[in-house]
Coordinates of C-alpha atoms and ligand atoms in Angstrom, one line a residue:
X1 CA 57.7 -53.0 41.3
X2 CA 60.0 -50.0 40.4
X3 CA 58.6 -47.6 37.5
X4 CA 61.1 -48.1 35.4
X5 CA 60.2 -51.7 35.2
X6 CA 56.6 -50.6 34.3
X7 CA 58.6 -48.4 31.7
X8 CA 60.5 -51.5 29.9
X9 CA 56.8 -53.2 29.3
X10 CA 55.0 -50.6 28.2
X11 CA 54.6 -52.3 25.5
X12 CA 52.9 -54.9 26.8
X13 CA 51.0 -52.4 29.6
X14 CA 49.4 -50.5 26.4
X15 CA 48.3 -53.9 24.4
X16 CA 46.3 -55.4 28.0
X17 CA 45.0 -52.3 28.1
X18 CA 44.0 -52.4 24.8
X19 CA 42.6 -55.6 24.9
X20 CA 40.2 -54.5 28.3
X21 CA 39.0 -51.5 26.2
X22 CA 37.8 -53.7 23.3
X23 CA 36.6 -56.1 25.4
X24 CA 34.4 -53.0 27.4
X25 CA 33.4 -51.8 23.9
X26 CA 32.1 -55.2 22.8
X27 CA 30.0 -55.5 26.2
X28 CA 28.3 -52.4 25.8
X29 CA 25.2 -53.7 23.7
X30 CA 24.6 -56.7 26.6
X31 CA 25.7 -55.3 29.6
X32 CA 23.2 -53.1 32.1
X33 CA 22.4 -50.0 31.1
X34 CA 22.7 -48.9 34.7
X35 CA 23.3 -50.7 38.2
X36 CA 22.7 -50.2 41.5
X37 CA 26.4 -50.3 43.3
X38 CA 27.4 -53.2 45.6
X39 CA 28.8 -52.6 49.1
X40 CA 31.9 -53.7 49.3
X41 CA 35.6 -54.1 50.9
X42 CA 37.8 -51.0 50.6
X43 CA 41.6 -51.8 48.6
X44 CA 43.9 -50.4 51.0
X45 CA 47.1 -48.1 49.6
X46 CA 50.2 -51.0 49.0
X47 CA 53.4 -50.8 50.8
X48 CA 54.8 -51.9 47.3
X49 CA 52.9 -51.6 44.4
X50 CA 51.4 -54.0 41.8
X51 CA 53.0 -52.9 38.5
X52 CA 50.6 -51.4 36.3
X53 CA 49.9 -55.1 34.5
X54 CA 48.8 -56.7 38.0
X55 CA 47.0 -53.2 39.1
X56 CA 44.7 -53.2 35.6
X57 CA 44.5 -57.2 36.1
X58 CA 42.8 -56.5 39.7
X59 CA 40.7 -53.6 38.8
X60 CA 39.4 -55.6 36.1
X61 CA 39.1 -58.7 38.1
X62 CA 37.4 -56.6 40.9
X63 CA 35.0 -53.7 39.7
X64 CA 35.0 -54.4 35.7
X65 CA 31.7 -56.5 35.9
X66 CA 30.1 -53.9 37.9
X67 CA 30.6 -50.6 35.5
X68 CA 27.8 -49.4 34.0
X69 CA 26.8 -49.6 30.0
X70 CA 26.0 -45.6 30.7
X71 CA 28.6 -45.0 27.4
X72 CA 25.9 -47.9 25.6
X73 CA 22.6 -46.9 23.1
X74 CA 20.3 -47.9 25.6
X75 CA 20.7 -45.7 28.5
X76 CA 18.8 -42.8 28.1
X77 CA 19.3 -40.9 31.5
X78 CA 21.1 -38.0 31.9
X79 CA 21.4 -36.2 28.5
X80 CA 24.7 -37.4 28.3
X81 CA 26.1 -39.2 25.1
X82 CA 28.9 -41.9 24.3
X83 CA 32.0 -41.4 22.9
X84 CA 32.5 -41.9 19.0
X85 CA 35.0 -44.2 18.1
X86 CA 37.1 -41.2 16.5
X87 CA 36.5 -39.1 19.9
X88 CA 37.6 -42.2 21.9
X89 CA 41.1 -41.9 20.0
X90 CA 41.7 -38.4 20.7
X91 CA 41.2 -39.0 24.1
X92 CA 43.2 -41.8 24.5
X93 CA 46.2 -39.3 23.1
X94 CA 45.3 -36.4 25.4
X95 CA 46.5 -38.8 28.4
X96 CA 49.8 -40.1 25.7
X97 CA 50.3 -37.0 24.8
X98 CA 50.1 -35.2 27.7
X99 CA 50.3 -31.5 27.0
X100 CA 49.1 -29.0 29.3
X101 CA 47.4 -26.2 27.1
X102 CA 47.5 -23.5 30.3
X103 CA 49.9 -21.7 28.2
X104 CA 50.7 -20.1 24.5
X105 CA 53.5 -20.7 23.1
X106 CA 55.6 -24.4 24.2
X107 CA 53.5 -26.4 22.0
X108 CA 51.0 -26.5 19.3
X109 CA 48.3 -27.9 21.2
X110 CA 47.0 -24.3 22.0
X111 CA 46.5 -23.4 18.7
X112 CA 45.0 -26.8 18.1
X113 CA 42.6 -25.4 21.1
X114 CA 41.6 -22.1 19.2
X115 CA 41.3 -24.1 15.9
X116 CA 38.5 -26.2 17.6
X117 CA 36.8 -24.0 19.3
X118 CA 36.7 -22.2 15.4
X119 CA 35.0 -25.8 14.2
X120 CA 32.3 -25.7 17.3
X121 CA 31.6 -22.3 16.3
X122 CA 31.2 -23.3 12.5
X123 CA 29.1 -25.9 13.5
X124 CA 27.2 -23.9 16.4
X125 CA 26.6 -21.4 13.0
X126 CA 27.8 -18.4 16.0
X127 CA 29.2 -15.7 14.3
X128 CA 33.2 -15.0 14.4
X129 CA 33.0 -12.4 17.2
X130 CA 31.6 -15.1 19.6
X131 CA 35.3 -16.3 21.6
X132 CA 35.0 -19.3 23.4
X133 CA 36.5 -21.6 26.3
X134 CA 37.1 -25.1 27.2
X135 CA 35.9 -26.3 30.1
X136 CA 35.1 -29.6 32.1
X137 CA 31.6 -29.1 31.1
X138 CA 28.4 -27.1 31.1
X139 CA 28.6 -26.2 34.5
X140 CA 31.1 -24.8 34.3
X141 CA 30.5 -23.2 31.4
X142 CA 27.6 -21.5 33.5
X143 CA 29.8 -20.5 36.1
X144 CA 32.3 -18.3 33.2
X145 CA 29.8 -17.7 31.9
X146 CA 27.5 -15.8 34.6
X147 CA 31.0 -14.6 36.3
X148 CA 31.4 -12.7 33.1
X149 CA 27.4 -11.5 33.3
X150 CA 28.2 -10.4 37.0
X151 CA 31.7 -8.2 36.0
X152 CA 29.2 -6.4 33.2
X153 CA 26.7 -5.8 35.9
X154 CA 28.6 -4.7 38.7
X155 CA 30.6 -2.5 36.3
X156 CA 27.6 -0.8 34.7
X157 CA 27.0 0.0 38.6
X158 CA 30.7 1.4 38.4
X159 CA 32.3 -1.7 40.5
X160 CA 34.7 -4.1 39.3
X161 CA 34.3 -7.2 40.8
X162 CA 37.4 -8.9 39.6
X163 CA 39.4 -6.3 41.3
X164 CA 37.0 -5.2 44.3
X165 CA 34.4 -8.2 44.9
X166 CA 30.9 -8.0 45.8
X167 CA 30.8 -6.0 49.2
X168 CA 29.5 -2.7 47.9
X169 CA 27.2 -4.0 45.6
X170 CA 23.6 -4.5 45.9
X171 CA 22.1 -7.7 44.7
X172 CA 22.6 -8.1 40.7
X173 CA 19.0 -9.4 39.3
X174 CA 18.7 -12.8 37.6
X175 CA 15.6 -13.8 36.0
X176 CA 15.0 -17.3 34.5
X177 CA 12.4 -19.8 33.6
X178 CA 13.4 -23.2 34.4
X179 CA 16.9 -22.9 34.6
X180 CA 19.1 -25.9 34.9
X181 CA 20.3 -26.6 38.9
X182 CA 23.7 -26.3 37.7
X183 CA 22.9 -22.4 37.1
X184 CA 21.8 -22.1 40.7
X185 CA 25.0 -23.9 41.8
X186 CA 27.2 -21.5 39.6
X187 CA 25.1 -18.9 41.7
X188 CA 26.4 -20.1 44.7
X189 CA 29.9 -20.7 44.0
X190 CA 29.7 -16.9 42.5
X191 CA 28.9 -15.6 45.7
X192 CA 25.4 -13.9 44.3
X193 CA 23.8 -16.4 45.7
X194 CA 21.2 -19.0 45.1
X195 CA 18.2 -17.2 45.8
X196 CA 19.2 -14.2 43.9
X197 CA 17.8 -16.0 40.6
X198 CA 13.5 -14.8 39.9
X199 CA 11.7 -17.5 38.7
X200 CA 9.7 -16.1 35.7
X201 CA 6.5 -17.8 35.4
X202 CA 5.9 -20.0 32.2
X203 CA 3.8 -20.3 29.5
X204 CA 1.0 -22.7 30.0
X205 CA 2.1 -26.5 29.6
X206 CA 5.2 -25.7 28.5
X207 CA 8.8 -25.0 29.8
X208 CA 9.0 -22.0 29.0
X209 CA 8.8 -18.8 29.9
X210 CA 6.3 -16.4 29.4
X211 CA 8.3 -13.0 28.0
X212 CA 5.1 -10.6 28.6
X213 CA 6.0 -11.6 32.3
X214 CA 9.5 -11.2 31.5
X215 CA 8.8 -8.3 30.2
X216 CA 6.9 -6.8 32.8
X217 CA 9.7 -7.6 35.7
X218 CA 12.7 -5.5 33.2
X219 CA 10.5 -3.1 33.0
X220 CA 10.5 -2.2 36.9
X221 CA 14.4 -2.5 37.1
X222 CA 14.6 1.4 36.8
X223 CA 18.0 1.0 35.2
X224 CA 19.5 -1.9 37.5
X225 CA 21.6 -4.1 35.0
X226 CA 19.6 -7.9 34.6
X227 CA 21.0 -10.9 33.8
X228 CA 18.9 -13.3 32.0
X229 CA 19.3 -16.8 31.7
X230 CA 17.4 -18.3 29.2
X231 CA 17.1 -22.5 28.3
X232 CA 18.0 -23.9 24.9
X233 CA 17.0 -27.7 25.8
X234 CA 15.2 -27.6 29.0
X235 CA 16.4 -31.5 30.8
X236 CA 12.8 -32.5 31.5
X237 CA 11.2 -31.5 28.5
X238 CA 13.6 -30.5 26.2
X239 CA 11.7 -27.2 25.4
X240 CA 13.0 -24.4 24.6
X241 CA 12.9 -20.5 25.7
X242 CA 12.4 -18.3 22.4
X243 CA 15.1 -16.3 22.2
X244 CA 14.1 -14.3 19.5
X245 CA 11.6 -12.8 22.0
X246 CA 14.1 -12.7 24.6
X247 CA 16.6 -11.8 23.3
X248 CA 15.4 -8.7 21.8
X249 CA 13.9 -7.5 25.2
X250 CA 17.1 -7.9 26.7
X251 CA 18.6 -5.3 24.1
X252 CA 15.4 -2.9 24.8
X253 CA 16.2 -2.8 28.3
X254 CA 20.1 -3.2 28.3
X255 CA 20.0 -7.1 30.3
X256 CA 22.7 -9.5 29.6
X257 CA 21.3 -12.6 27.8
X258 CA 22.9 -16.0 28.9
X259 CA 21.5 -19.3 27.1
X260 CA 22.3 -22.6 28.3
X261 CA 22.0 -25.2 25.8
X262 CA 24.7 -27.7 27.1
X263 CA 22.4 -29.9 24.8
X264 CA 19.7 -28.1 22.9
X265 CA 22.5 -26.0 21.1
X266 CA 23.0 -29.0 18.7
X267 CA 19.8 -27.7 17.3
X268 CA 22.1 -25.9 15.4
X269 CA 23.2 -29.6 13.5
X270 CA 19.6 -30.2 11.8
X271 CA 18.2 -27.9 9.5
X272 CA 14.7 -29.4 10.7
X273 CA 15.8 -28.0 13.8
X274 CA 17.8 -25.3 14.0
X275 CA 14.8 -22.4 14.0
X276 CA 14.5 -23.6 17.9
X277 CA 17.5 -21.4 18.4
X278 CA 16.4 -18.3 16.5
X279 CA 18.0 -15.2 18.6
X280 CA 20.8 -17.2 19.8
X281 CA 23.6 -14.8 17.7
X282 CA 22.4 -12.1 20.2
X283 CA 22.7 -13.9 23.1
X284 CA 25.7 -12.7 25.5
X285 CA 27.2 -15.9 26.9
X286 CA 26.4 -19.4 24.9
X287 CA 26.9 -22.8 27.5
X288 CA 27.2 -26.1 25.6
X289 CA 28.7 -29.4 26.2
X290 CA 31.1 -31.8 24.6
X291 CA 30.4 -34.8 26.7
X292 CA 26.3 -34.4 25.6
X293 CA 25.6 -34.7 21.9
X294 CA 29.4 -33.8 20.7
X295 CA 29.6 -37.6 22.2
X296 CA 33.2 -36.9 23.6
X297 CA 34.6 -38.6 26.4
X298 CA 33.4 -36.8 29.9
X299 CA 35.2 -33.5 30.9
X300 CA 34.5 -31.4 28.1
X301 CA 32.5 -28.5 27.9
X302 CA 32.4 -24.9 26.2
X303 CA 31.5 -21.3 27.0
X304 CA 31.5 -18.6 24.4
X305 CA 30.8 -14.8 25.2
X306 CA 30.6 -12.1 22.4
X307 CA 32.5 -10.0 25.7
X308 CA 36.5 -11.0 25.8
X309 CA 37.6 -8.5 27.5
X310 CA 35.4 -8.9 30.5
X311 CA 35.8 -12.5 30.7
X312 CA 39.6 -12.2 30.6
X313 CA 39.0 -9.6 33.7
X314 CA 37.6 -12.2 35.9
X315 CA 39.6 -14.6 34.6
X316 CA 43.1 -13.2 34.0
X317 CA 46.2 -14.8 35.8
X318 CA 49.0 -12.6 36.3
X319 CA 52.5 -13.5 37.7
X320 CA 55.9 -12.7 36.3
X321 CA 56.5 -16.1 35.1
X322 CA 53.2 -16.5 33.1
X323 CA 53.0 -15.8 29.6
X324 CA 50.7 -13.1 28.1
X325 CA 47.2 -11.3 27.6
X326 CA 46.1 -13.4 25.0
X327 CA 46.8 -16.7 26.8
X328 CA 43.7 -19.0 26.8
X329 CA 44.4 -19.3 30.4
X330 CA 42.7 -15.9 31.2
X331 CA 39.4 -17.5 29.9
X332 CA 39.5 -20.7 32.4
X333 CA 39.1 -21.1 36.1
X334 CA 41.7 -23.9 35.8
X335 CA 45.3 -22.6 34.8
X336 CA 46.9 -25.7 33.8
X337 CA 44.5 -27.9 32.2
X338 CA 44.5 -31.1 29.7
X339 CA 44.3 -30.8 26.0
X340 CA 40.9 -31.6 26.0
X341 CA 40.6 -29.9 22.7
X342 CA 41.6 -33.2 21.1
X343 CA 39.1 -35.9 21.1
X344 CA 36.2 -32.8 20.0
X345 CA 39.0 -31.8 17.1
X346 CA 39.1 -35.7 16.3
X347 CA 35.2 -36.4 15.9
X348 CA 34.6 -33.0 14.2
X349 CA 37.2 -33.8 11.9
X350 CA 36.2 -37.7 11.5
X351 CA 32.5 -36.9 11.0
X352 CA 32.0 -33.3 9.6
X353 CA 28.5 -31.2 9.6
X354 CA 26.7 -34.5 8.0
X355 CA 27.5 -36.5 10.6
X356 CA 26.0 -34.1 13.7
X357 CA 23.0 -33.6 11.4
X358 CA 22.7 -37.1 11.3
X359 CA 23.6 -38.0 14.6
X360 CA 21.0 -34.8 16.1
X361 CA 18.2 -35.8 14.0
X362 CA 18.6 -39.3 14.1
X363 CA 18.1 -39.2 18.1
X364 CA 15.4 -36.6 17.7
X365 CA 12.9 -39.4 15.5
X366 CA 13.9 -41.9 18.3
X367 CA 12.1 -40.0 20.8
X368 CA 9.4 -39.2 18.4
X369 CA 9.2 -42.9 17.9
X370 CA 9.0 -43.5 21.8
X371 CA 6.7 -40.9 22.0
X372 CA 4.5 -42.1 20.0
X373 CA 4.6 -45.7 21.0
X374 CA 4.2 -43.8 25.0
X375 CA 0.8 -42.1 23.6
X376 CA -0.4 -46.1 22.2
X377 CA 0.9 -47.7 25.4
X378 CA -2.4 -48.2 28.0
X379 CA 0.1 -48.2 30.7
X380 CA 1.8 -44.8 30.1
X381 CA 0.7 -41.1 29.3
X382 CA 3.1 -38.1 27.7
X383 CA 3.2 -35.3 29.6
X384 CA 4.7 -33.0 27.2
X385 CA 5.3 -32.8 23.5
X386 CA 8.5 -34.2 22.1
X387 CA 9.8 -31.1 21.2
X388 CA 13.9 -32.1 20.7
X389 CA 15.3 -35.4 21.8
X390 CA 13.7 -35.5 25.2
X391 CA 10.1 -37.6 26.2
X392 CA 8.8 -37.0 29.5
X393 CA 6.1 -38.9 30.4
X394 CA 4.5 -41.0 33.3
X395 CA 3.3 -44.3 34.7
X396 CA -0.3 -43.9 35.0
X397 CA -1.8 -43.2 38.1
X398 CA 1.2 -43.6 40.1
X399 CA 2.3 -41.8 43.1
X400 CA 6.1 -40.9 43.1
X401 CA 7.2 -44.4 45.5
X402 CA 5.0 -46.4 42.5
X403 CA 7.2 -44.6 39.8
X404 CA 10.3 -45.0 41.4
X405 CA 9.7 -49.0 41.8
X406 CA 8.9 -49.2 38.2
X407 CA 12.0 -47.5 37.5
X408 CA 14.3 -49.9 39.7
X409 CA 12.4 -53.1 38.0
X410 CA 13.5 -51.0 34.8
X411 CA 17.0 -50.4 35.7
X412 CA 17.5 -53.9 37.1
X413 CA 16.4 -55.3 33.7
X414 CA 19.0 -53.9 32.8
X415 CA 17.6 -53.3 29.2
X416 CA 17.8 -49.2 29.3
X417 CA 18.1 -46.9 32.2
X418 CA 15.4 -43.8 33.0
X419 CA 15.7 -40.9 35.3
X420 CA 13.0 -39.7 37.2
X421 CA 11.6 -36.1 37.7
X422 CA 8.4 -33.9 38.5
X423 CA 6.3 -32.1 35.4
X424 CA 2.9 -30.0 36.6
X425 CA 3.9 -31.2 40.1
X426 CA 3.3 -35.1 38.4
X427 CA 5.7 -37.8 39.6
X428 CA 7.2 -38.2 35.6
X429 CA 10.0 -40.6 34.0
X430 CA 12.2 -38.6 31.0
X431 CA 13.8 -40.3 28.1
X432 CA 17.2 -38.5 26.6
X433 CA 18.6 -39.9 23.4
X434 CA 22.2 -38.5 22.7
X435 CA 24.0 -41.0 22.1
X436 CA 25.2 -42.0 18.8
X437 CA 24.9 -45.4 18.4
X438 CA 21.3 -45.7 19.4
X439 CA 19.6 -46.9 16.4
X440 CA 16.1 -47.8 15.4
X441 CA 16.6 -51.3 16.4
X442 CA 16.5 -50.3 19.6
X443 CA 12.9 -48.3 19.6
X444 CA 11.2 -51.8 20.4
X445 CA 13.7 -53.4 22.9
X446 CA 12.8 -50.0 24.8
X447 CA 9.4 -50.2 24.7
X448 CA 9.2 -53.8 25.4
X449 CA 11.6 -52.7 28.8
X450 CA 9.5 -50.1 29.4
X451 CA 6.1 -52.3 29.5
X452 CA 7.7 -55.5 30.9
X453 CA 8.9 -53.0 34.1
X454 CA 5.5 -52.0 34.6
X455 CA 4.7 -56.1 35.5
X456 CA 6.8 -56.3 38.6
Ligands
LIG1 C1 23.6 -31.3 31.8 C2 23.3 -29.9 31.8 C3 24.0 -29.0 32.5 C4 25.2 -29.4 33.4 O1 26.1 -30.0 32.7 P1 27.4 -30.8 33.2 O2 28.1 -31.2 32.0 O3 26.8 -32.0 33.9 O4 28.1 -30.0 34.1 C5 23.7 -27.6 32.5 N1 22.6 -27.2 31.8 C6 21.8 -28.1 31.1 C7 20.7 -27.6 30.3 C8 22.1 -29.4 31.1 O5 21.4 -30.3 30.4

């Protein structure tokens, strides 16, 4: 099949395809929320290819059945959302379209780029000197993020680290409460080091942490720069650290304040809400994700920092061909990157500030409602107040290989999908709702999943 074939039926390439993405859509409110993958045969690589038609025909034919309805109102894993139908059609154009927004100046995708990150910011309610990045997702966004925390550090120590690296430095301090694992990871791949990060203990039952014992550890750093990272949306609870408190200990005694809310930052969306991210206009760095609560398709993230210039120093790309200092690529660890802008531009556009509001606080009375069905139910207990749009809770009296049976009954059902954790050392289950087409229809299919998996 020669390409240029394939190019005289695009036509009919884009309508098949088409036609498999309606018929996915349509699936999504029948088919499992979640399945376990099958073992089987590997395709091996063609001497002479399929043609697109025959290559979508076979994966369709082939794996189709077997993908998950993870994009679906019933799965309530990861905090991870769908895609909005207006979302869906940016992102089908990123691919048409095609642009690659790693430099200013050939196209007016770039500016497209800055004009989003303007609406997330609007939306966010972060003040105008906040500058922002796109990124494949929040951890990445912790990675810029905390690479930018580390360049402040190491030059109040008189080092730059984009220049000279870490060899003369002594460790930099990081304190946190429950950060998310993908912190730790950004750690790591900074070369600080996973172990480098303090846990703070926490306040009692809760998520998070205790600033008088935050307090007491800045107070003994004798002028060594900090770097705090605090959680807006913890993933097990969905609790939050109050960043009113730390935020304005980190000004007393000069630390950097990173918050993570790759979901909790849509806060922002419900008035109800928004006070659980007091203090977050003098945070530092600001994580948040687009393919969470946005509900964008996956690869999309953000990072904003009230610090341009040292994020551009780690992240600046010089070369005699490349374009100049203002370039978005100095903000990005990628340099040539998809216009991933779009499909967020799209559903901001499509939906406006009412439609987050009602999308955030919709989700959040759907785990209030499956809290409060959790506290009725004889065969579960909550283990921590539904503080956002997270329930964590637990299968009474069961050890950890009791909960995770329940949970494979649950996710062969089929009906929703659950993710397992540990809360106060308890073997627990969490619930996220972020997804936008989860409605109240759905509160009692849950629940009856929930308590038909505990009869296997
Ligand atoms: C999901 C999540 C992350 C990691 O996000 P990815 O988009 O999976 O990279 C980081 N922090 C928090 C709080 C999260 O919930």
């Amino acid at each position: 099949m020669s390409l240029f074939d394939d190019q005289r039926q695009q036509h009919t390439i884009l309508e098949a395809t088409r036609h498999a993405a309606l018929e996915f859509l349509n699936s999504l409110a029948s088919r499992p929320a979640g399945r376990a993958p099958h073992l089987m045969s590997h395709d091996v690589l063609p001497e002479d290819g399929l043609g697109a038609q025959r290559a979508l025909a076979t994966f369709r034919a082939k794996y189709e059945a077997l993908l998950s309805a993870s994009p679906g109102p019933r799965y309530l894993g990861f905090v991870t959302g769908g895609s909005t139908p207006a979302a869906l059609a940016g992102d089908w154009l990123v691919s048409t379209y095609d642009q690659n927004v790693g430099s200013d100046g050939d196209s007016i995708a770039t500016t497209v780029e800055r004009e989003t990150l303007g609406l997330l910011r609007s939306l966010f309610g972060l003040p105008d000197l906040f500058e922002g990045a796109f990124v494949t997702g929040a951890t990445m966004a912790n990675f810029v993020a905390l690479a930018t925390a580390r360049q402040w550090a190491a030059a109040r120590l008189g080092i730059d680290v984009s220049e000279q690296g870490l060899w003369r430095l002594p460790p930099l301090p990081v304190f946190g409460g429950s950060p998310h694992a993908s912190v730790i990871k950004a750690l790591s791949m900074l070369g600080m080091g996973r172990q480098v990060v303090e846990s703070i203990p926490l306040l009692p039952g809760r998520m998070a942490v205790d600033p008088t014992a935050l307090e007491a550890r800045l107070a003994v750093l004798d002028g060594m720069p900090a770097i705090v990272v605090a959680s807006a949306g913890e993933v097990n609870t969905g609790d939050f650290d109050d960043l009113e408190r730390l935020s304005a200990l980190c000004k007393r005694y000069g630390s950097w304040l990173h918050v993570d809310g790759a979901f909790g930052l849509f806060a922002a969306c419900d008035p109800a809400r928004a006070h659980l991210l007091r203090g977050l206009d003098a945070a530092d760095s600001i994580t948040a994700d687009g393919h969470k609560w946005l509900n964008v398709p996956y690869d999309s993230g953000f990072v904003f920092t009230r610090h341009l210039d040292l994020h551009q120093q780690v992240f600046k790309v010089t070369a005699a061909y490349l374009g100049d200092d203002s370039d978005l690529s100095h903000r990005t660890p990628e340099d040539s990157r998809r216009f991933r802008a779009l499909p967020a531009w799209m559903t901001l556009m499509a939906y406006g500030r009412s439609g987050y509001r009602e999308v955030v606080a919709r989700c959040c009375s759907l785990a209030q409602q499956l809290g409060q069905d959790i506290e009725r139910s004889p065969h579960f207990e909550l283990l921590a107040p539904v503080r956002l749009n997270i329930v964590c809770f637990a299968l009474r009296n069961a050890d950890a290989m009791r909960r995770d049976r329940f949970l494979s009954n649950v996710k062969e059902d089929g009906r929703i999908l659950l993710t397992p954790t540990f809360f106060a050392e308890k073997p627990a289950i969490r619930a996220a709702f972020a997804n936008w087409s989860t409605r109240k229809e759905d509160s009692a299919v849950i629940l009856e999943a929930l308590e038909d998996g505990t009869e296997r």
